[in-house]
PDB file of C-alpha atoms and ligand atoms in Angstrom:
ATOM      1  CA  MET A  15      91.071  86.378  84.687  1.00 59.00           C
ATOM      2  CA  ALA A  16      89.829  83.359  86.711  1.00 63.00           C
ATOM      3  CA  ASP A  17      87.054  82.552  84.178  1.00 64.00           C
ATOM      4  CA  ASP A  18      89.509  82.716  81.267  1.00 90.00           C
ATOM      5  CA  VAL A  19      91.928  80.441  83.087  1.00 93.00           C
ATOM      6  CA  PHE A  20      89.149  77.979  83.824  1.00 96.00           C
ATOM      7  CA  GLU A  21      88.100  77.845  80.147  1.00 95.00           C
ATOM      8  CA  LEU A  22      91.674  77.677  78.837  1.00 93.00           C
ATOM      9  CA  ASN A  23      92.639  74.934  81.235  1.00 96.00           C
ATOM     10  CA  ARG A  24      89.447  72.970  80.712  1.00 97.00           C
ATOM     11  CA  ARG A  25      90.167  72.953  76.960  1.00 96.00           C
ATOM     12  CA  ALA A  26      93.812  72.111  77.586  1.00 96.00           C
ATOM     13  CA  TRP A  27      92.837  69.077  79.674  1.00 98.00           C
ATOM     14  CA  ASN A  28      90.327  67.942  77.072  1.00 98.00           C
ATOM     15  CA  GLY A  29      93.237  68.129  74.613  1.00 97.00           C
ATOM     16  CA  ARG A  30      95.493  66.182  76.962  1.00 97.00           C
ATOM     17  CA  VAL A  31      92.936  63.362  76.950  1.00 97.00           C
ATOM     18  CA  GLU A  32      93.135  63.283  73.132  1.00 96.00           C
ATOM     19  CA  ARG A  33      96.952  63.257  73.349  1.00 95.00           C
ATOM     20  CA  ARG A  34      96.879  60.472  75.969  1.00 96.00           C
ATOM     21  CA  ASN A  35      98.727  62.384  78.685  1.00 95.00           C
ATOM     22  CA  PRO A  36      99.587  59.902  81.497  1.00 95.00           C
ATOM     23  CA  TRP A  37      97.199  61.620  83.943  1.00 96.00           C
ATOM     24  CA  THR A  38      94.294  60.907  81.601  1.00 98.00           C
ATOM     25  CA  LEU A  39      94.761  57.149  81.168  1.00 98.00           C
ATOM     26  CA  PRO A  40      92.171  55.046  82.972  1.00 98.00           C
ATOM     27  CA  ILE A  41      92.937  52.002  85.083  1.00 98.00           C
ATOM     28  CA  SER A  42      92.429  48.475  83.751  1.00 98.00           C
ATOM     29  CA  SER A  43      89.659  45.980  84.588  1.00 98.00           C
ATOM     30  CA  GLU A  44      92.322  43.895  86.387  1.00 98.00           C
ATOM     31  CA  GLU A  45      93.065  46.799  88.735  1.00 98.00           C
ATOM     32  CA  VAL A  46      89.354  47.239  89.403  1.00 98.00           C
ATOM     33  CA  GLU A  47      89.012  43.538  90.164  1.00 98.00           C
ATOM     34  CA  LYS A  48      91.968  43.638  92.569  1.00 98.00           C
ATOM     35  CA  ALA A  49      90.504  46.706  94.302  1.00 98.00           C
ATOM     36  CA  ARG A  50      87.224  44.830  94.789  1.00 98.00           C
ATOM     37  CA  LYS A  51      89.227  42.218  96.697  1.00 98.00           C
ATOM     38  CA  GLY A  52      90.909  44.848  98.875  1.00 97.00           C
ATOM     39  CA  ASP A  53      94.187  45.053  96.942  1.00 98.00           C
ATOM     40  CA  TRP A  54      94.445  48.713  95.929  1.00 98.00           C
ATOM     41  CA  GLN A  55      96.437  51.915  96.184  1.00 98.00           C
ATOM     42  CA  ILE A  56      96.099  55.445  94.816  1.00 98.00           C
ATOM     43  CA  VAL A  57      98.446  58.386  94.357  1.00 98.00           C
ATOM     44  CA  LEU A  58      97.990  62.091  95.072  1.00 98.00           C
ATOM     45  CA  THR A  59     101.495  62.874  93.783  1.00 98.00           C
ATOM     46  CA  PRO A  60     103.529  61.292  90.945  1.00 98.00           C
ATOM     47  CA  THR A  61     104.573  57.927  92.337  1.00 97.00           C
ATOM     48  CA  ARG A  62     104.308  57.332  96.093  1.00 98.00           C
ATOM     49  CA  PRO A  63     101.134  55.528  97.168  1.00 98.00           C
ATOM     50  CA  VAL A  64      99.058  57.252  99.837  1.00 98.00           C
ATOM     51  CA  PRO A  65      99.503  55.306 103.130  1.00 98.00           C
ATOM     52  CA  ARG A  66      96.543  53.000 103.712  1.00 98.00           C
ATOM     53  CA  LYS A  67      96.274  54.323 107.276  1.00 98.00           C
ATOM     54  CA  TRP A  68      95.215  57.681 105.786  1.00 98.00           C
ATOM     55  CA  PHE A  69      91.922  56.079 104.665  1.00 98.00           C
ATOM     56  CA  PRO A  70      88.905  55.239 106.785  1.00 97.00           C
ATOM     57  CA  ASP A  71      87.062  51.966 106.224  1.00 96.00           C
ATOM     58  CA  LEU A  72      85.734  52.734 102.741  1.00 97.00           C
ATOM     59  CA  GLY A  73      82.531  50.675 102.968  1.00 95.00           C
ATOM     60  CA  GLY A  74      79.751  53.198 102.288  1.00 91.00           C
ATOM     61  CA  THR A  75      82.094  56.167 102.840  1.00 98.00           C
ATOM     62  CA  SER A  76      81.130  59.236 100.838  1.00 98.00           C
ATOM     63  CA  VAL A  77      84.196  60.350  98.834  1.00 98.00           C
ATOM     64  CA  LEU A  78      84.706  63.407  96.653  1.00 99.00           C
ATOM     65  CA  CYS A  79      87.522  62.937  94.130  1.00 99.00           C
ATOM     66  CA  LEU A  80      88.250  66.614  93.514  1.00 99.00           C
ATOM     67  CA  ALA A  81      89.807  67.638  90.174  1.00 98.00           C
ATOM     68  CA  SER A  82      90.525  63.964  89.843  1.00 98.00           C
ATOM     69  CA  GLY A  83      89.040  62.888  86.508  1.00 98.00           C
ATOM     70  CA  GLY A  84      90.826  60.475  84.201  1.00 98.00           C
ATOM     71  CA  GLY A  85      89.480  57.143  85.402  1.00 98.00           C
ATOM     72  CA  GLN A  86      92.040  56.554  88.140  1.00 98.00           C
ATOM     73  CA  GLN A  87      91.391  57.364  91.817  1.00 98.00           C
ATOM     74  CA  GLY A  88      87.571  57.444  91.478  1.00 98.00           C
ATOM     75  CA  PRO A  89      87.091  53.931  90.044  1.00 98.00           C
ATOM     76  CA  ILE A  90      89.653  52.407  92.458  1.00 98.00           C
ATOM     77  CA  LEU A  91      87.895  53.867  95.495  1.00 98.00           C
ATOM     78  CA  ALA A  92      84.462  52.884  94.144  1.00 98.00           C
ATOM     79  CA  ALA A  93      85.670  49.304  93.605  1.00 98.00           C
ATOM     80  CA  ALA A  94      87.026  49.357  97.173  1.00 98.00           C
ATOM     81  CA  GLY A  95      83.517  50.102  98.450  1.00 98.00           C
ATOM     82  CA  ALA A  96      83.241  53.914  98.653  1.00 98.00           C
ATOM     83  CA  ARG A  97      80.349  56.025  97.328  1.00 98.00           C
ATOM     84  CA  VAL A  98      82.324  58.167  94.898  1.00 98.00           C
ATOM     85  CA  THR A  99      81.691  61.491  93.200  1.00 98.00           C
ATOM     86  CA  VAL A 100      84.362  62.570  90.703  1.00 98.00           C
ATOM     87  CA  PHE A 101      84.434  66.335  90.138  1.00 98.00           C
ATOM     88  CA  ASP A 102      86.507  67.857  87.336  1.00 98.00           C
ATOM     89  CA  ALA A 103      86.643  70.775  84.894  1.00 98.00           C
ATOM     90  CA  SER A 104      87.194  68.514  81.888  1.00 98.00           C
ATOM     91  CA  LEU A 105      84.290  66.559  80.405  1.00 98.00           C
ATOM     92  CA  LYS A 106      86.747  64.331  78.577  1.00 98.00           C
ATOM     93  CA  GLN A 107      88.478  63.454  81.847  1.00 98.00           C
ATOM     94  CA  LEU A 108      85.098  62.626  83.410  1.00 98.00           C
ATOM     95  CA  GLU A 109      84.241  60.462  80.390  1.00 98.00           C
ATOM     96  CA  GLN A 110      87.235  58.300  81.338  1.00 98.00           C
ATOM     97  CA  ASP A 111      85.697  57.684  84.777  1.00 98.00           C
ATOM     98  CA  ARG A 112      82.313  56.890  83.258  1.00 98.00           C
ATOM     99  CA  MET A 113      83.906  54.535  80.743  1.00 98.00           C
ATOM    100  CA  VAL A 114      85.579  52.544  83.554  1.00 98.00           C
ATOM    101  CA  ALA A 115      82.378  52.538  85.625  1.00 98.00           C
ATOM    102  CA  GLU A 116      80.295  51.213  82.720  1.00 98.00           C
ATOM    103  CA  ARG A 117      82.956  48.734  81.594  1.00 98.00           C
ATOM    104  CA  ASP A 118      83.421  47.236  85.072  1.00 98.00           C
ATOM    105  CA  GLY A 119      79.971  47.712  86.623  1.00 98.00           C
ATOM    106  CA  LEU A 120      80.887  50.376  89.202  1.00 98.00           C
ATOM    107  CA  GLU A 121      78.576  52.977  90.691  1.00 97.00           C
ATOM    108  CA  LEU A 122      80.121  56.394  90.425  1.00 97.00           C
ATOM    109  CA  GLU A 123      78.820  59.928  89.947  1.00 98.00           C
ATOM    110  CA  THR A 124      80.595  62.531  87.810  1.00 98.00           C
ATOM    111  CA  VAL A 125      80.148  66.309  88.116  1.00 98.00           C
ATOM    112  CA  GLU A 126      81.696  68.948  85.886  1.00 98.00           C
ATOM    113  CA  GLY A 127      82.815  72.229  87.456  1.00 98.00           C
ATOM    114  CA  ASP A 128      85.477  74.476  88.931  1.00 98.00           C
ATOM    115  CA  MET A 129      87.200  73.309  92.125  1.00 98.00           C
ATOM    116  CA  ALA A 130      86.895  76.865  93.461  1.00 98.00           C
ATOM    117  CA  ASP A 131      83.095  76.555  93.537  1.00 98.00           C
ATOM    118  CA  LEU A 132      81.568  73.381  94.997  1.00 98.00           C
ATOM    119  CA  GLY A 133      78.164  75.063  95.339  1.00 98.00           C
ATOM    120  CA  VAL A 134      76.415  72.004  93.848  1.00 98.00           C
ATOM    121  CA  PHE A 135      77.154  70.176  97.127  1.00 98.00           C
ATOM    122  CA  GLU A 136      75.491  70.824 100.492  1.00 98.00           C
ATOM    123  CA  ASP A 137      77.569  71.568 103.592  1.00 98.00           C
ATOM    124  CA  GLY A 138      78.957  68.411 105.235  1.00 98.00           C
ATOM    125  CA  THR A 139      78.267  66.096 102.271  1.00 98.00           C
ATOM    126  CA  PHE A 140      81.533  64.118 102.245  1.00 98.00           C
ATOM    127  CA  ASP A 141      83.519  61.938 104.671  1.00 98.00           C
ATOM    128  CA  LEU A 142      86.659  62.174 102.582  1.00 98.00           C
ATOM    129  CA  ILE A 143      88.048  64.406  99.828  1.00 99.00           C
ATOM    130  CA  VAL A 144      90.803  63.042  97.608  1.00 98.00           C
ATOM    131  CA  HIS A 145      92.492  65.908  95.762  1.00 98.00           C
ATOM    132  CA  PRO A 146      95.470  64.850  93.612  1.00 98.00           C
ATOM    133  CA  ILE A 147      97.874  67.471  92.239  1.00 98.00           C
ATOM    134  CA  SER A 148      95.698  69.936  90.355  1.00 98.00           C
ATOM    135  CA  ASN A 149      95.574  73.166  92.334  1.00 98.00           C
ATOM    136  CA  CYS A 150      98.471  74.421  90.171  1.00 98.00           C
ATOM    137  CA  PHE A 151      95.756  75.024  87.546  1.00 97.00           C
ATOM    138  CA  VAL A 152      93.830  77.638  89.565  1.00 97.00           C
ATOM    139  CA  PRO A 153      94.958  81.180  90.363  1.00 96.00           C
ATOM    140  CA  ASP A 154      93.719  81.358  93.967  1.00 97.00           C
ATOM    141  CA  LEU A 155      93.742  78.592  96.571  1.00 98.00           C
ATOM    142  CA  SER A 156      91.669  80.186  99.322  1.00 98.00           C
ATOM    143  CA  PRO A 157      88.261  79.374  97.748  1.00 98.00           C
ATOM    144  CA  VAL A 158      89.380  75.801  97.102  1.00 98.00           C
ATOM    145  CA  TRP A 159      90.349  75.170 100.746  1.00 98.00           C
ATOM    146  CA  ALA A 160      87.242  76.989 102.019  1.00 98.00           C
ATOM    147  CA  GLU A 161      84.965  74.884  99.809  1.00 98.00           C
ATOM    148  CA  CYS A 162      86.705  71.655 100.848  1.00 98.00           C
ATOM    149  CA  ALA A 163      86.211  72.546 104.527  1.00 98.00           C
ATOM    150  CA  ARG A 164      82.558  73.416 103.900  1.00 98.00           C
ATOM    151  CA  VAL A 165      81.580  70.198 102.072  1.00 98.00           C
ATOM    152  CA  LEU A 166      83.398  67.923 104.570  1.00 98.00           C
ATOM    153  CA  ARG A 167      81.429  66.639 107.536  1.00 98.00           C
ATOM    154  CA  VAL A 168      82.928  67.199 110.988  1.00 98.00           C
ATOM    155  CA  GLY A 169      85.570  64.459 111.419  1.00 98.00           C
ATOM    156  CA  GLY A 170      86.004  64.202 107.642  1.00 98.00           C
ATOM    157  CA  GLU A 171      89.418  64.500 105.999  1.00 98.00           C
ATOM    158  CA  LEU A 172      91.032  66.145 102.980  1.00 98.00           C
ATOM    159  CA  LEU A 173      93.942  64.274 101.332  1.00 99.00           C
ATOM    160  CA  ALA A 174      95.663  66.713  98.976  1.00 99.00           C
ATOM    161  CA  GLY A 175      98.673  66.559  96.665  1.00 98.00           C
ATOM    162  CA  PHE A 176     100.434  69.670  95.357  1.00 98.00           C
ATOM    163  CA  ASN A 177     103.677  70.940  93.840  1.00 98.00           C
ATOM    164  CA  ASN A 178     106.454  72.341  95.977  1.00 98.00           C
ATOM    165  CA  PRO A 179     106.755  75.872  94.491  1.00 97.00           C
ATOM    166  CA  LEU A 180     110.508  75.401  94.078  1.00 97.00           C
ATOM    167  CA  ARG A 181     109.671  73.501  90.849  1.00 96.00           C
ATOM    168  CA  TYR A 182     108.723  76.824  89.256  1.00 96.00           C
ATOM    169  CA  LEU A 183     112.156  78.391  89.842  1.00 96.00           C
ATOM    170  CA  PHE A 184     113.286  76.535  86.735  1.00 95.00           C
ATOM    171  CA  PRO A 185     112.114  77.530  83.242  1.00 91.00           C
ATOM    172  CA  TYR A 186     110.359  74.825  81.247  1.00 85.00           C
ATOM    173  CA  ASP A 187     111.616  74.232  77.716  1.00 82.00           C
ATOM    174  CA  LEU A 188     108.579  73.462  75.582  1.00 80.00           C
ATOM    175  CA  ASP A 189     110.625  72.048  72.687  1.00 80.00           C
ATOM    176  CA  GLN A 190     112.717  69.697  74.787  1.00 81.00           C
ATOM    177  CA  ASP A 191     109.980  68.961  77.362  1.00 80.00           C
ATOM    178  CA  THR A 192     112.599  69.491  80.107  1.00 84.00           C
ATOM    179  CA  TYR A 193     113.440  72.024  82.813  1.00 87.00           C
ATOM    180  CA  ASP A 194     116.575  74.158  82.770  1.00 89.00           C
ATOM    181  CA  LEU A 195     117.910  73.638  86.297  1.00 93.00           C
ATOM    182  CA  ARG A 196     119.335  77.159  86.580  1.00 94.00           C
ATOM    183  CA  VAL A 197     117.183  79.496  88.669  1.00 96.00           C
ATOM    184  CA  GLY A 198     115.312  81.635  86.148  1.00 93.00           C
ATOM    185  CA  GLN A 199     111.884  82.479  87.522  1.00 93.00           C
ATOM    186  CA  ALA A 200     110.642  84.168  90.716  1.00 94.00           C
ATOM    187  CA  ILE A 201     107.988  82.686  93.029  1.00 93.00           C
ATOM    188  CA  PRO A 202     105.024  83.142  92.951  1.00 92.00           C
ATOM    189  CA  TYR A 203     105.187  82.181  89.290  1.00 94.00           C
ATOM    190  CA  CYS A 204     102.297  82.105  86.806  1.00 91.00           C
ATOM    191  CA  ASP A 205     102.537  81.161  83.116  1.00 87.00           C
ATOM    192  CA  LEU A 206     100.020  83.878  82.236  1.00 83.00           C
ATOM    193  CA  GLU A 207     101.939  86.723  83.883  1.00 81.00           C
ATOM    194  CA  SER A 208     105.540  85.597  84.134  1.00 80.00           C
ATOM    195  CA  LEU A 209     106.040  84.564  80.482  1.00 81.00           C
ATOM    196  CA  THR A 210     106.871  87.263  77.923  1.00 80.00           C
ATOM    197  CA  GLY A 211     104.413  87.938  75.041  1.00 80.00           C
ATOM    198  CA  ASP A 212     106.125  85.529  72.608  1.00 80.00           C
ATOM    199  CA  GLU A 213     106.640  82.815  75.187  1.00 78.00           C
ATOM    200  CA  LYS A 214     103.015  83.121  76.253  1.00 79.00           C
ATOM    201  CA  ALA A 215     101.765  82.882  72.649  1.00 80.00           C
ATOM    202  CA  ARG A 216     103.884  79.752  72.098  1.00 79.00           C
ATOM    203  CA  PHE A 217     102.594  78.304  75.333  1.00 78.00           C
ATOM    204  CA  GLU A 218      98.988  78.893  74.286  1.00 79.00           C
ATOM    205  CA  GLU A 219      99.649  77.265  70.911  1.00 82.00           C
ATOM    206  CA  SER A 220     101.066  74.204  72.663  1.00 83.00           C
ATOM    207  CA  GLY A 221      97.643  73.474  74.139  1.00 88.00           C
ATOM    208  CA  GLU A 222      99.179  72.869  77.578  1.00 90.00           C
ATOM    209  CA  PRO A 223      97.340  74.154  80.684  1.00 94.00           C
ATOM    210  CA  PHE A 224      98.492  77.322  82.446  1.00 93.00           C
ATOM    211  CA  GLU A 225     100.021  76.768  85.883  1.00 95.00           C
ATOM    212  CA  PHE A 226     100.426  78.772  89.074  1.00 96.00           C
ATOM    213  CA  SER A 227     103.226  78.025  91.563  1.00 96.00           C
ATOM    214  CA  HIS A 228     101.424  79.214  94.714  1.00 97.00           C
ATOM    215  CA  THR A 229     103.467  79.398  97.922  1.00 97.00           C
ATOM    216  CA  LEU A 230     103.810  76.904 100.772  1.00 97.00           C
ATOM    217  CA  GLU A 231     101.970  79.440 102.915  1.00 97.00           C
ATOM    218  CA  ASP A 232      99.014  79.362 100.490  1.00 97.00           C
ATOM    219  CA  GLN A 233      99.119  75.567 100.452  1.00 98.00           C
ATOM    220  CA  ILE A 234      99.621  74.783 104.138  1.00 98.00           C
ATOM    221  CA  ALA A 235      98.534  77.837 106.125  1.00 98.00           C
ATOM    222  CA  GLY A 236      95.661  78.091 103.620  1.00 98.00           C
ATOM    223  CA  GLN A 237      94.258  74.742 104.768  1.00 98.00           C
ATOM    224  CA  ILE A 238      94.712  75.686 108.431  1.00 98.00           C
ATOM    225  CA  GLU A 239      92.993  79.037 107.885  1.00 98.00           C
ATOM    226  CA  ALA A 240      90.068  77.223 106.262  1.00 98.00           C
ATOM    227  CA  GLY A 241      89.575  75.448 109.609  1.00 97.00           C
ATOM    228  CA  LEU A 242      91.386  72.168 108.929  1.00 98.00           C
ATOM    229  CA  VAL A 243      94.008  70.542 111.163  1.00 98.00           C
ATOM    230  CA  LEU A 244      97.039  68.947 109.495  1.00 98.00           C
ATOM    231  CA  VAL A 245      97.569  65.373 110.663  1.00 98.00           C
ATOM    232  CA  GLY A 246      99.754  63.875 107.937  1.00 98.00           C
ATOM    233  CA  PHE A 247     102.478  64.898 105.464  1.00 98.00           C
ATOM    234  CA  PHE A 248     104.851  63.279 102.966  1.00 98.00           C
ATOM    235  CA  GLU A 249     107.018  64.241 100.010  1.00 98.00           C
ATOM    236  CA  ASP A 250     107.409  62.533  96.650  1.00 98.00           C
ATOM    237  CA  ARG A 251     109.359  62.692  93.403  1.00 97.00           C
ATOM    238  CA  PHE A 252     109.247  61.300  89.866  1.00 95.00           C
ATOM    239  CA  SER A 253     111.704  58.660  88.809  1.00 93.00           C
ATOM    240  CA  PRO A 254     114.976  60.565  88.177  1.00 87.00           C
ATOM    241  CA  ASP A 255     114.985  59.281  84.566  1.00 88.00           C
ATOM    242  CA  SER A 256     111.797  61.148  83.769  1.00 88.00           C
ATOM    243  CA  ASP A 257     112.329  64.355  85.781  1.00 91.00           C
ATOM    244  CA  GLU A 258     115.744  65.912  86.267  1.00 90.00           C
ATOM    245  CA  LEU A 259     114.863  67.865  89.415  1.00 94.00           C
ATOM    246  CA  SER A 260     113.802  64.589  91.047  1.00 95.00           C
ATOM    247  CA  ARG A 261     117.504  63.573  91.075  1.00 95.00           C
ATOM    248  CA  TYR A 262     118.107  66.317  93.610  1.00 96.00           C
ATOM    249  CA  ILE A 263     115.033  66.784  95.782  1.00 96.00           C
ATOM    250  CA  PRO A 264     111.476  65.544  96.267  1.00 97.00           C
ATOM    251  CA  SER A 265     109.363  68.385  94.891  1.00 97.00           C
ATOM    252  CA  PHE A 266     105.810  67.147  95.466  1.00 98.00           C
ATOM    253  CA  ILE A 267     103.892  67.203  98.742  1.00 98.00           C
ATOM    254  CA  ALA A 268     100.867  65.378 100.133  1.00 98.00           C
ATOM    255  CA  THR A 269      98.950  66.478 103.212  1.00 99.00           C
ATOM    256  CA  ARG A 270      96.234  64.896 105.327  1.00 98.00           C
ATOM    257  CA  ALA A 271      93.952  67.431 107.045  1.00 98.00           C
ATOM    258  CA  ARG A 272      90.952  66.900 109.321  1.00 98.00           C
ATOM    259  CA  LYS A 273      87.871  69.015 109.896  1.00 98.00           C
ATOM    260  CA  GLU A 274      87.627  68.835 113.685  1.00 96.00           C
ATOM    261  CA  ARG A 275      84.774  71.270 114.233  1.00 90.00           C
ATOM    262  CA  SER A 276      82.079  73.084 112.243  1.00 87.00           C
TER     263      SER A 276
HETATM  264  C1  SAM B   1      96.959  66.043  87.015  1.00 85.52           C
HETATM  265  S1  SAM B   1      95.211  65.831  86.682  1.00 85.52           S
HETATM  266  C2  SAM B   1      94.745  64.969  88.145  1.00 85.52           C
HETATM  267  C3  SAM B   1      93.821  63.835  87.909  1.00 85.52           C
HETATM  268  C4  SAM B   1      94.345  62.472  87.871  1.00 85.52           C
HETATM  269  N1  SAM B   1      93.240  61.521  88.057  1.00 85.52           N
HETATM  270  C5  SAM B   1      95.506  62.054  88.776  1.00 85.52           C
HETATM  271  O1  SAM B   1      95.711  60.875  88.892  1.00 85.52           O
HETATM  272  O2  SAM B   1      96.242  62.831  89.379  1.00 85.52           O
HETATM  273  C6  SAM B   1      94.565  67.426  87.023  1.00 85.52           C
HETATM  274  C7  SAM B   1      93.061  67.513  86.837  1.00 85.52           C
HETATM  275  O3  SAM B   1      92.627  68.790  87.271  1.00 85.52           O
HETATM  276  C8  SAM B   1      91.534  69.162  86.451  1.00 85.52           C
HETATM  277  N2  SAM B   1      91.324  70.616  86.586  1.00 85.52           N
HETATM  278  C9  SAM B   1      92.099  71.634  86.134  1.00 85.52           C
HETATM  279  N3  SAM B   1      91.574  72.827  86.502  1.00 85.52           N
HETATM  280  C10 SAM B   1      90.451  72.551  87.213  1.00 85.52           C
HETATM  281  C11 SAM B   1      89.478  73.349  87.886  1.00 85.52           C
HETATM  282  N4  SAM B   1      89.555  74.677  87.916  1.00 85.52           N
HETATM  283  N5  SAM B   1      88.467  72.724  88.523  1.00 85.52           N
HETATM  284  C12 SAM B   1      88.349  71.364  88.501  1.00 85.52           C
HETATM  285  N6  SAM B   1      89.236  70.561  87.892  1.00 85.52           N
HETATM  286  C13 SAM B   1      90.288  71.135  87.260  1.00 85.52           C
HETATM  287  C14 SAM B   1      91.953  68.709  85.074  1.00 85.52           C
HETATM  288  O4  SAM B   1      90.875  68.619  84.167  1.00 85.52           O
HETATM  289  C15 SAM B   1      92.616  67.364  85.394  1.00 85.52           C
HETATM  290  O5  SAM B   1      91.705  66.298  85.291  1.00 85.52           O
END
């Protein structure tokens, strides 16, 4: 199933680029220019900037932007002085990063692949991994955390955003593009297995990517089991006008984890 999911979701994200989904829209030249002067921020979750104290001095720092295509985090960090590699399943998302790099004269590498297999990178390649919300698109988190721990150098850090699984308690209405805030789905939830035949067919037709809720144990204990030590945590929400659940509770999480030993 994992290969099918990878292909389906890669195509879905290519389609989202065509449809100008917000997570596929690249930053402007003005934002690049400001980042060059030290005025920058990035998100791992919908709206709340990652605290600047979570970042090392970026000058010459080797950063992997994992499942982070779209011309956002990668170009900002490159303009701020980091040596950036953007890794993503979607070629169209990576094209957004390359477009910004060429437009604004940034050095930036792009690599296409599955976040569950970072075999193209040697052990200990990166000082920092920036991993915005995207692990909802893979069925199993343990290879993702294991690969992150492997490609980080000792002392390196993983900054990751992910969904609180409680979001998946509420069925998504494709027609209305809203959630029904009555509990209707069990956790762990997966579009591929939890939807009925008809619902699944409609979902596939929509061209949207398939998602997996995961559990907080998979998200948090999973990082610890991979050998990382959690040193930072915050929660986030959308603006309540654009996401009903965000009126009631922050349902996105960001963690900062350090590789303290090999
Ligand atoms: C919500 S977007 C995150 C990127 C965006 N720059 C941001 O600001 O958050 C999720 C990304 O995950 C990528 N993705 C989905 N499944 C993936 C996989 N198995 N391996 C690598 N990337 C994947 C998608 O192509 C998409 O670019």
